[in-house]
C-alpha cells in the first residue's frame, strides 16, 4: 500500500480503490483519450471531498471529479485520484415546487431529477441524449445543453448557486453578485472589462473556455455561472441549487423531411420564431431504419408544447405549413414520440460507425456556429473533410447551430494521427471564421483546449490561465484541461492496443480483429441506465448491482486494459476481467441495445475459452456446460424417473448441487420420462401438402419440455406444413455407389447421433468443444442443407446460437452460414410458410417477457403479429428473466438472478393474476424462473395455440 492510499484510507469514510479493477474502470470516458489514475475514491459527503483534497495536496497528486463518465473530450480522466460521485453523493436533497428549484448532489443522474420534478409539472431544462445516466455534476462541469436548449438554454441558465471546495480546502458558495468568488478574481475582471466585453463570440452554444464574461457587472457578476463549463479545473462541486422550468402539459413532435442535411440546416434558423421546444437535425446515414420516418434524406425533429394536445398539435402543424419540406409527420401519441426520439438519441452511438461499418471517432464532436450560418458552415465543413480524405456523419442541435459528428480518423498509425492534428487545426480556423465556438456542448477537455488561442487569442487565453491560478494556485484540479493543455494527439486510447490477437470467433463485423471489437465501446454508457423501458434488455447485471464493473462499458474497459497490458498485466489469465465477466448473464442485450453493437456475450465466451485453456474449470462448466451429454445419457439409460426421485430427496439434491457448482437455492429441474424424439417415433404420422419444415429438437425441448415440441407439431401440422426431425445418422466414409447400398461396410460406417447448437458450450467458453459439436451437427444436417427445407427452432436461445454463434465460431465453414440462413423461429415459420393460415382465436390477455436472445438476435415482430392474429392482447415485458441458461443456476449468482427477475418478469406475472391472462415465456429459462421464484406456469406460444386448436 502506498503512502497516498494509506493516508486516504485513514481520513476518508467512502471507498478507496487503488486496485486494478477500480483504476481500469476510469481510464477512459467517451472520448479518444486514456489516462491511468493512481486510485479512485467514492466520497460520502463534502467532508470526504475535503479530506481527499487535503491528502492529495500534501502528496502533490492531481484530482479529477467524475460523474457518469460520458464526457467526450477527455476531461473525466486523470493520472491522479479520480472522485467518483455516482456511488454516494447522488441524492436529490430537496425540491421546492413553489420556487421552482432543487438542491442536488453532483452524482445525481438527470433522469432521477426529472422523475421527481414531473409530478409538480416541472423539469430541468437541459436534457442531453445521455439523460438516463449523465449526472448533474458532469452537466455543470461541461455546461451541457441537450435537445431543448432552443427553449430552455444551457445548464448555466439553470444554475442558481453552487457549493464548491477549492483545491486548498476553502468552502465557497458561488452565486450572483460576486458571491463565492476567490480572492483576486474581482480585481482580475475589473482590470480587463474591455477584453471580456469584446472577446467572446455571440451565439447560443458558446461553451469553449472559461465563461469569464459571466462576471461582467451587466451580467450580474455571476460566479456560479462562470464555473459552468470549467470541467472541474477550478473547484470541486459538492452541491448545487438548480432552477426548474414549467413543463408543457402536452407535446407534439413534427418530423420534417428534407432532401439532404444542407437543406435541413438552412431551414432550421427560420423555424425559431415559431417558438419550438427543439429543432434537432440528422441525416439518413445515421438511421438504422427509416421505416418510421417521413420520406427524405434528412430530418428536423421539431417539438412543440401546449396546454392541450390539440394546442400542441396545432403549433406543430403550423410549423409544417411554414416549412418548405419534402414530407412531414406530426405525432402526438407519447409512445410514438418516444420511439422517434430514441432514433435521434441513439445517433450518438450510431455515429461511431460509418455506413460501411468502418470506425469513426469524436474529437470534433460539437462545434457550434450562429444558427443562420449553419448551412454555409456545413458546406465548408464537408469540403474540408473531402480535402483531407475523411468522412463524417453530422447531426445535432440545428436550431442552436451545434453540430455533432464522428469522423473516420485513423488514430492507429502515425500518418493517420498526423492528419488528425492537421485537420483539427484547419477546422478550428473554419469554425472561428464562421463566428463559432470550438465546443458547443461537450467542453474542450484535451480534444480542443490546445486550439483555444485560435478562437480567443493568446491574450484572453492568458487571462483564463490567471483565473485558474486564482482558483487553483497549485494546479491540482484536472491539470492539462482548458489551460496549459496536453496536446490533442497525445494520450490516445487506441495506441496501447495490440493487433492480430489470436481468437476463436470470427468477429466478421470487425474484420476478425478482437481489438477492434473491444474498441466498439466508446463510453456513451447506455448500459448504465437504472431501469429498462419497453423491449430493452441491456444491461441487467448493472441494474441489479449498480456497479460500473458489472456494466457492458465496465467490462469493455477491463478487456481494453487487458489487451493494453499496462494495468491488467496477466492477459487472458486476468482474475479482474474474469470477475467482471462473472455476472454477465450473456443475455446478448448489448448486441442490439448498445448503439455501437458491443457483443459482451461473445467477448465473455472468448475470454473464458482462453482463461481456462489447459486449466481446471468451475464445476458448473462441467455440469451445465455438458448438459446435453448428461441428459442424453439419462435418456439412453431410461433413468429419468430415478434422477427425478433422487433430486427430490434433500440430501441427494444437496450433494448433486454441491458437486455440480449449482446454487443451493435452486431446485433441480425434472427430466421428462419420455423425450420429444421418442414421442415423435411412436406417434402416427399426419400427412400434409404444405412445405416441409425440419423441427429442431433442442436439448431443452427434447429432455425437459417435450410438451412444447408436441404442441409445435400440432400447430405446424394444423397449418398444413409437413414436419420432419433432423437426421440422426451420419456416414464415417463416403456412401457406396449410389448411396443406397446395404453392403456391410456401409452399414458399419453409420453412426447415430443428435444435432446440437452448442449453446451450453459457448456460454461456458468451451469453444473447442462447441466447434466439435457444431461440426458434427453440420455433418448430420448435410441432407437438409442439400435441400431447401427451413429449420424451425422452438427455443429462442438455441435459435440465436444457430443464427449467430454458429457462423461466427465456424467462420471457415460455409455450411455454418448456410444453416444459419435456414433458421426460423416458430412464429416466422407460420408467417412465411403458411401465410393464409389463421390461428385459433383465443381472445384473452397475455403477459410475460420476450426472450432476451430473441430481442437481441432474432426479433419479435412475427411473434407480435401471431399473438395479434390469435387475439392474445397485451405487451410482453423487456429485460431479462435472470436465469439465462446456466447463469442463474451457478453458485453465487442466485441473488443477481432473482433481482433481474424482479425487475420486469415477476411483476408482470403477478399483475396478471386474477385477470385470466396467459403468461407467455418461450424460453425454458424464463419458464423455470417463473416456476421457481413465483410458482407461475409460463407457457410457450405453441402450447397456447395447440390448446386453442383442441378447444376449437
Short mmCIF file of N, CA and C in Angstrom, two decimals, residues 259-378:
data_model
loop_
_atom_site.label_atom_id
_atom_site.label_comp_id
_atom_site.label_asym_id
_atom_site.label_seq_id
_atom_site.Cartn_x
_atom_site.Cartn_y
_atom_site.Cartn_z
N UNK A 259 -34.44 17.09 -48.43
CA UNK A 259 -33.69 16.30 -49.40
C UNK A 259 -32.35 15.86 -48.84
N UNK A 260 -31.69 16.75 -48.08
CA UNK A 260 -30.38 16.43 -47.53
C UNK A 260 -30.13 17.29 -46.30
N UNK A 261 -29.00 17.05 -45.64
CA UNK A 261 -28.70 17.77 -44.40
C UNK A 261 -28.50 19.26 -44.64
N UNK A 262 -27.98 19.62 -45.80
CA UNK A 262 -27.78 21.03 -46.10
C UNK A 262 -29.10 21.79 -46.12
N UNK A 263 -30.10 21.19 -46.76
CA UNK A 263 -31.42 21.83 -46.80
C UNK A 263 -32.02 21.93 -45.41
N UNK A 264 -31.84 20.89 -44.61
CA UNK A 264 -32.35 20.92 -43.23
C UNK A 264 -31.65 21.99 -42.42
N UNK A 265 -30.33 22.13 -42.59
CA UNK A 265 -29.57 23.13 -41.85
C UNK A 265 -29.99 24.55 -42.23
N UNK A 266 -30.21 24.77 -43.52
CA UNK A 266 -30.64 26.10 -43.98
C UNK A 266 -32.00 26.47 -43.41
N UNK A 267 -32.85 25.47 -43.22
CA UNK A 267 -34.22 25.74 -42.77
C UNK A 267 -34.33 25.94 -41.27
N UNK A 268 -33.36 25.42 -40.50
CA UNK A 268 -33.51 25.36 -39.04
C UNK A 268 -33.72 26.73 -38.41
N UNK A 269 -32.88 27.71 -38.76
CA UNK A 269 -32.98 29.03 -38.11
C UNK A 269 -34.33 29.68 -38.37
N UNK A 270 -34.91 29.43 -39.54
CA UNK A 270 -36.20 30.03 -39.87
C UNK A 270 -37.36 29.52 -39.05
N UNK A 271 -37.16 28.40 -38.35
CA UNK A 271 -38.24 27.84 -37.51
C UNK A 271 -38.25 28.43 -36.11
N UNK A 272 -37.18 29.09 -35.71
CA UNK A 272 -37.06 29.58 -34.34
C UNK A 272 -38.13 30.60 -33.96
N UNK A 273 -38.55 31.51 -34.87
CA UNK A 273 -39.61 32.46 -34.48
C UNK A 273 -40.93 31.80 -34.08
N UNK A 274 -41.12 30.54 -34.44
CA UNK A 274 -42.35 29.83 -34.07
C UNK A 274 -42.32 29.31 -32.63
N UNK A 275 -41.21 29.52 -31.92
CA UNK A 275 -41.10 29.11 -30.52
C UNK A 275 -41.09 27.62 -30.29
N UNK A 276 -40.35 26.86 -31.08
CA UNK A 276 -40.32 25.40 -30.84
C UNK A 276 -39.55 25.08 -29.58
N UNK A 277 -39.79 23.88 -29.07
CA UNK A 277 -39.02 23.39 -27.93
C UNK A 277 -37.73 22.74 -28.39
N UNK A 278 -37.71 22.17 -29.58
CA UNK A 278 -36.50 21.55 -30.14
C UNK A 278 -36.45 21.81 -31.63
N UNK A 279 -35.23 21.85 -32.16
CA UNK A 279 -35.00 21.80 -33.61
C UNK A 279 -33.76 20.95 -33.81
N UNK A 280 -33.96 19.64 -33.85
CA UNK A 280 -32.86 18.67 -33.93
C UNK A 280 -32.74 18.14 -35.35
N UNK A 281 -31.51 17.97 -35.82
CA UNK A 281 -31.32 17.51 -37.19
C UNK A 281 -30.47 16.27 -37.27
N UNK A 282 -30.78 15.43 -38.25
CA UNK A 282 -29.95 14.25 -38.54
C UNK A 282 -30.24 13.79 -39.96
N UNK A 283 -29.26 13.10 -40.54
CA UNK A 283 -29.38 12.62 -41.91
C UNK A 283 -29.58 11.11 -41.94
N UNK A 284 -29.92 10.61 -43.14
CA UNK A 284 -30.31 9.21 -43.27
C UNK A 284 -29.19 8.24 -42.93
N UNK A 285 -27.93 8.67 -43.10
CA UNK A 285 -26.84 7.72 -42.87
C UNK A 285 -26.64 7.40 -41.40
N UNK A 286 -27.39 8.03 -40.51
CA UNK A 286 -27.31 7.72 -39.08
C UNK A 286 -28.47 6.85 -38.61
N UNK A 287 -29.38 6.53 -39.49
CA UNK A 287 -30.62 5.85 -39.10
C UNK A 287 -30.56 4.40 -39.55
N UNK A 288 -30.74 3.49 -38.60
CA UNK A 288 -30.71 2.06 -38.94
C UNK A 288 -31.87 1.68 -39.85
N UNK A 289 -33.04 2.28 -39.59
CA UNK A 289 -34.21 2.03 -40.42
C UNK A 289 -35.02 3.32 -40.52
N UNK A 290 -35.37 3.69 -41.74
CA UNK A 290 -36.16 4.91 -41.95
C UNK A 290 -37.65 4.61 -42.05
N UNK A 291 -38.04 3.40 -41.70
CA UNK A 291 -39.43 2.99 -41.87
C UNK A 291 -40.41 3.87 -41.11
N UNK A 292 -40.01 4.37 -39.94
CA UNK A 292 -40.92 5.17 -39.12
C UNK A 292 -40.80 6.66 -39.38
N UNK A 293 -39.97 7.05 -40.34
CA UNK A 293 -39.73 8.46 -40.62
C UNK A 293 -40.37 8.85 -41.95
N UNK A 294 -40.74 10.13 -42.12
CA UNK A 294 -41.27 10.57 -43.40
C UNK A 294 -40.21 10.50 -44.49
N UNK A 295 -40.64 10.45 -45.72
CA UNK A 295 -39.74 10.29 -46.86
C UNK A 295 -38.79 11.47 -46.98
N UNK A 296 -37.48 11.18 -47.05
CA UNK A 296 -36.48 12.24 -47.21
C UNK A 296 -35.09 11.72 -46.92
N UNK A 297 -34.11 12.62 -47.08
CA UNK A 297 -32.73 12.26 -46.84
C UNK A 297 -32.18 12.83 -45.56
N UNK A 298 -32.92 13.75 -44.93
CA UNK A 298 -32.53 14.34 -43.65
C UNK A 298 -33.79 14.85 -42.97
N UNK A 299 -33.72 14.97 -41.64
CA UNK A 299 -34.92 15.33 -40.89
C UNK A 299 -34.61 16.35 -39.81
N UNK A 300 -35.60 17.21 -39.53
CA UNK A 300 -35.60 18.06 -38.35
C UNK A 300 -36.67 17.55 -37.41
N UNK A 301 -36.30 17.33 -36.16
CA UNK A 301 -37.24 16.90 -35.12
C UNK A 301 -37.65 18.17 -34.36
N UNK A 302 -38.85 18.63 -34.62
CA UNK A 302 -39.31 19.90 -34.06
C UNK A 302 -40.45 19.61 -33.09
N UNK A 303 -40.18 19.84 -31.82
CA UNK A 303 -41.18 19.59 -30.78
C UNK A 303 -41.87 20.88 -30.41
N UNK A 304 -43.17 20.78 -30.18
CA UNK A 304 -43.96 21.93 -29.73
C UNK A 304 -44.70 21.56 -28.47
N UNK A 305 -45.09 22.57 -27.69
CA UNK A 305 -45.83 22.33 -26.46
C UNK A 305 -47.11 23.13 -26.41
N UNK A 306 -47.94 22.76 -25.47
CA UNK A 306 -49.20 23.47 -25.28
C UNK A 306 -49.90 22.99 -24.04
N UNK A 307 -50.96 23.68 -23.67
CA UNK A 307 -51.74 23.26 -22.50
C UNK A 307 -52.60 22.04 -22.81
N UNK A 308 -52.92 21.86 -24.08
CA UNK A 308 -53.72 20.71 -24.50
C UNK A 308 -53.04 20.05 -25.69
N UNK A 309 -53.42 18.82 -25.94
CA UNK A 309 -52.85 18.10 -27.06
C UNK A 309 -53.21 18.77 -28.38
N UNK A 310 -54.44 19.27 -28.48
CA UNK A 310 -54.85 19.93 -29.72
C UNK A 310 -54.04 21.20 -29.94
N UNK A 311 -53.72 21.91 -28.87
CA UNK A 311 -52.92 23.13 -29.00
C UNK A 311 -51.50 22.79 -29.45
N UNK A 312 -50.91 21.76 -28.84
CA UNK A 312 -49.57 21.36 -29.25
C UNK A 312 -49.56 20.90 -30.70
N UNK A 313 -50.58 20.13 -31.10
CA UNK A 313 -50.65 19.67 -32.48
C UNK A 313 -50.82 20.85 -33.44
N UNK A 314 -51.65 21.80 -33.07
CA UNK A 314 -51.86 22.95 -33.94
C UNK A 314 -50.56 23.72 -34.16
N UNK A 315 -49.77 23.85 -33.12
CA UNK A 315 -48.49 24.55 -33.27
C UNK A 315 -47.53 23.76 -34.15
N UNK A 316 -47.55 22.45 -34.00
CA UNK A 316 -46.70 21.62 -34.85
C UNK A 316 -47.14 21.69 -36.30
N UNK A 317 -48.43 21.65 -36.52
CA UNK A 317 -48.93 21.71 -37.90
C UNK A 317 -48.67 23.08 -38.53
N UNK A 318 -48.68 24.12 -37.71
CA UNK A 318 -48.35 25.46 -38.23
C UNK A 318 -46.90 25.50 -38.70
N UNK A 319 -46.02 24.85 -37.96
CA UNK A 319 -44.61 24.79 -38.37
C UNK A 319 -44.46 24.00 -39.66
N UNK A 320 -45.21 22.90 -39.79
CA UNK A 320 -45.15 22.12 -41.02
C UNK A 320 -45.59 22.97 -42.21
N UNK A 321 -46.67 23.75 -42.03
CA UNK A 321 -47.15 24.59 -43.12
C UNK A 321 -46.14 25.68 -43.49
N UNK A 322 -45.43 26.17 -42.49
CA UNK A 322 -44.47 27.25 -42.73
C UNK A 322 -43.16 26.73 -43.33
N UNK A 323 -42.90 25.46 -43.17
CA UNK A 323 -41.63 24.89 -43.62
C UNK A 323 -41.74 24.40 -45.05
N UNK A 324 -40.67 24.51 -45.79
CA UNK A 324 -40.59 24.00 -47.16
C UNK A 324 -39.98 22.62 -47.10
N UNK A 325 -40.82 21.60 -47.00
CA UNK A 325 -40.34 20.24 -46.73
C UNK A 325 -40.71 19.29 -47.85
N UNK A 326 -39.98 18.19 -47.91
CA UNK A 326 -40.30 17.12 -48.85
C UNK A 326 -41.49 16.32 -48.34
N UNK A 327 -41.51 16.09 -47.04
CA UNK A 327 -42.58 15.31 -46.41
C UNK A 327 -42.55 15.66 -44.92
N UNK A 328 -43.59 15.30 -44.21
CA UNK A 328 -43.64 15.62 -42.79
C UNK A 328 -44.55 14.64 -42.07
N UNK A 329 -44.34 14.57 -40.77
CA UNK A 329 -45.13 13.70 -39.90
C UNK A 329 -45.33 14.41 -38.58
N UNK A 330 -46.56 14.46 -38.09
CA UNK A 330 -46.85 15.04 -36.78
C UNK A 330 -47.37 13.94 -35.87
N UNK A 331 -46.73 13.78 -34.71
CA UNK A 331 -47.09 12.72 -33.77
C UNK A 331 -47.44 13.34 -32.43
N UNK A 332 -48.58 12.96 -31.89
CA UNK A 332 -48.97 13.43 -30.56
C UNK A 332 -49.00 12.31 -29.55
N UNK A 333 -49.03 11.08 -30.01
CA UNK A 333 -49.02 9.92 -29.10
C UNK A 333 -47.68 9.87 -28.37
N UNK A 334 -47.68 9.87 -27.01
CA UNK A 334 -46.41 9.87 -26.27
C UNK A 334 -45.50 8.70 -26.62
N UNK A 335 -46.08 7.51 -26.78
CA UNK A 335 -45.26 6.35 -27.12
C UNK A 335 -44.61 6.51 -28.49
N UNK A 336 -45.37 7.04 -29.42
CA UNK A 336 -44.82 7.27 -30.75
C UNK A 336 -43.73 8.31 -30.73
N UNK A 337 -43.90 9.35 -29.93
CA UNK A 337 -42.85 10.36 -29.81
C UNK A 337 -41.59 9.77 -29.20
N UNK A 338 -41.74 8.96 -28.17
CA UNK A 338 -40.57 8.35 -27.53
C UNK A 338 -39.80 7.48 -28.52
N UNK A 339 -40.54 6.73 -29.33
CA UNK A 339 -39.88 5.87 -30.31
C UNK A 339 -39.08 6.70 -31.31
N UNK A 340 -39.63 7.82 -31.74
CA UNK A 340 -38.91 8.68 -32.68
C UNK A 340 -37.71 9.34 -32.02
N UNK A 341 -37.87 9.78 -30.78
CA UNK A 341 -36.75 10.41 -30.08
C UNK A 341 -35.63 9.41 -29.84
N UNK A 342 -35.95 8.14 -29.66
CA UNK A 342 -34.89 7.15 -29.47
C UNK A 342 -34.02 7.05 -30.72
N UNK A 343 -34.62 7.24 -31.89
CA UNK A 343 -33.84 7.23 -33.12
C UNK A 343 -32.80 8.34 -33.08
N UNK A 344 -33.21 9.51 -32.63
CA UNK A 344 -32.28 10.64 -32.55
C UNK A 344 -31.23 10.42 -31.45
N UNK A 345 -31.65 9.94 -30.28
CA UNK A 345 -30.71 9.77 -29.17
C UNK A 345 -29.66 8.72 -29.47
N UNK A 346 -30.05 7.68 -30.18
CA UNK A 346 -29.10 6.61 -30.49
C UNK A 346 -28.07 7.04 -31.52
N UNK A 347 -28.28 8.19 -32.16
CA UNK A 347 -27.31 8.66 -33.14
C UNK A 347 -25.95 8.89 -32.50
N UNK A 348 -25.91 9.23 -31.21
CA UNK A 348 -24.63 9.49 -30.55
C UNK A 348 -23.76 8.25 -30.53
N UNK A 349 -24.38 7.07 -30.57
CA UNK A 349 -23.60 5.85 -30.66
C UNK A 349 -23.49 5.36 -32.09
N UNK A 350 -24.59 5.46 -32.84
CA UNK A 350 -24.59 5.02 -34.23
C UNK A 350 -23.51 5.73 -35.03
N UNK A 351 -23.26 6.99 -34.68
CA UNK A 351 -22.30 7.79 -35.44
C UNK A 351 -20.87 7.31 -35.26
N UNK A 352 -20.63 6.38 -34.36
CA UNK A 352 -19.27 5.87 -34.19
C UNK A 352 -18.94 4.82 -35.25
N UNK A 353 -19.87 4.56 -36.14
CA UNK A 353 -19.61 3.67 -37.27
C UNK A 353 -20.09 4.37 -38.54
N UNK A 354 -19.28 4.28 -39.58
CA UNK A 354 -19.70 4.78 -40.87
C UNK A 354 -20.72 3.82 -41.47
N UNK A 355 -21.47 4.24 -42.49
CA UNK A 355 -22.47 3.34 -43.08
C UNK A 355 -21.88 2.01 -43.55
N UNK A 356 -20.60 1.98 -43.94
CA UNK A 356 -19.99 0.73 -44.38
C UNK A 356 -19.42 -0.08 -43.23
N UNK A 357 -19.63 0.37 -41.99
CA UNK A 357 -19.18 -0.36 -40.83
C UNK A 357 -17.81 0.05 -40.31
N UNK A 358 -17.08 0.88 -41.04
CA UNK A 358 -15.77 1.32 -40.57
C UNK A 358 -15.92 2.28 -39.39
N UNK A 359 -14.83 2.42 -38.64
CA UNK A 359 -14.88 3.17 -37.39
C UNK A 359 -14.88 4.67 -37.62
N UNK A 360 -15.52 5.40 -36.71
CA UNK A 360 -15.49 6.86 -36.71
C UNK A 360 -15.38 7.31 -35.26
N UNK A 361 -14.74 8.46 -35.04
CA UNK A 361 -14.36 8.86 -33.70
C UNK A 361 -14.73 10.31 -33.40
N UNK A 362 -14.86 10.63 -32.10
CA UNK A 362 -15.07 12.04 -31.73
C UNK A 362 -13.78 12.83 -31.88
N UNK A 363 -13.78 14.01 -31.34
CA UNK A 363 -12.63 14.88 -31.47
C UNK A 363 -13.10 16.24 -31.95
N UNK A 364 -14.06 16.19 -32.89
CA UNK A 364 -14.74 17.42 -33.33
C UNK A 364 -16.23 17.16 -33.23
N UNK A 365 -16.62 16.89 -32.00
CA UNK A 365 -17.93 16.34 -31.71
C UNK A 365 -19.03 17.39 -31.64
N UNK A 366 -18.71 18.66 -31.38
CA UNK A 366 -19.81 19.58 -31.05
C UNK A 366 -19.48 21.05 -31.33
N UNK A 367 -18.85 21.33 -32.45
CA UNK A 367 -18.65 22.74 -32.82
C UNK A 367 -20.01 23.42 -33.00
N UNK A 368 -20.02 24.72 -32.74
CA UNK A 368 -21.27 25.47 -32.89
C UNK A 368 -20.98 26.78 -33.61
N UNK A 369 -21.91 27.18 -34.46
CA UNK A 369 -21.83 28.45 -35.16
C UNK A 369 -23.18 29.15 -35.00
N UNK A 370 -23.27 30.45 -35.30
CA UNK A 370 -24.59 31.09 -35.27
C UNK A 370 -25.56 30.33 -36.15
N UNK A 371 -26.79 30.08 -35.70
CA UNK A 371 -27.71 29.22 -36.45
C UNK A 371 -27.92 29.64 -37.89
N UNK A 372 -27.92 30.96 -38.16
CA UNK A 372 -28.18 31.39 -39.54
C UNK A 372 -27.00 31.09 -40.47
N UNK A 373 -25.84 30.69 -39.90
CA UNK A 373 -24.69 30.35 -40.72
C UNK A 373 -24.46 28.85 -40.80
N UNK A 374 -25.37 28.07 -40.25
CA UNK A 374 -25.15 26.63 -40.17
C UNK A 374 -25.05 25.99 -41.55
N UNK A 375 -25.92 26.37 -42.47
CA UNK A 375 -25.88 25.77 -43.80
C UNK A 375 -24.55 26.02 -44.49
N UNK A 376 -24.08 27.27 -44.44
CA UNK A 376 -22.81 27.61 -45.07
C UNK A 376 -21.65 26.90 -44.38
N UNK A 377 -21.71 26.82 -43.06
CA UNK A 377 -20.66 26.13 -42.31
C UNK A 377 -20.60 24.65 -42.70
N UNK A 378 -21.76 24.01 -42.80
CA UNK A 378 -21.77 22.58 -43.14
C UNK A 378 -21.20 22.34 -44.53
#
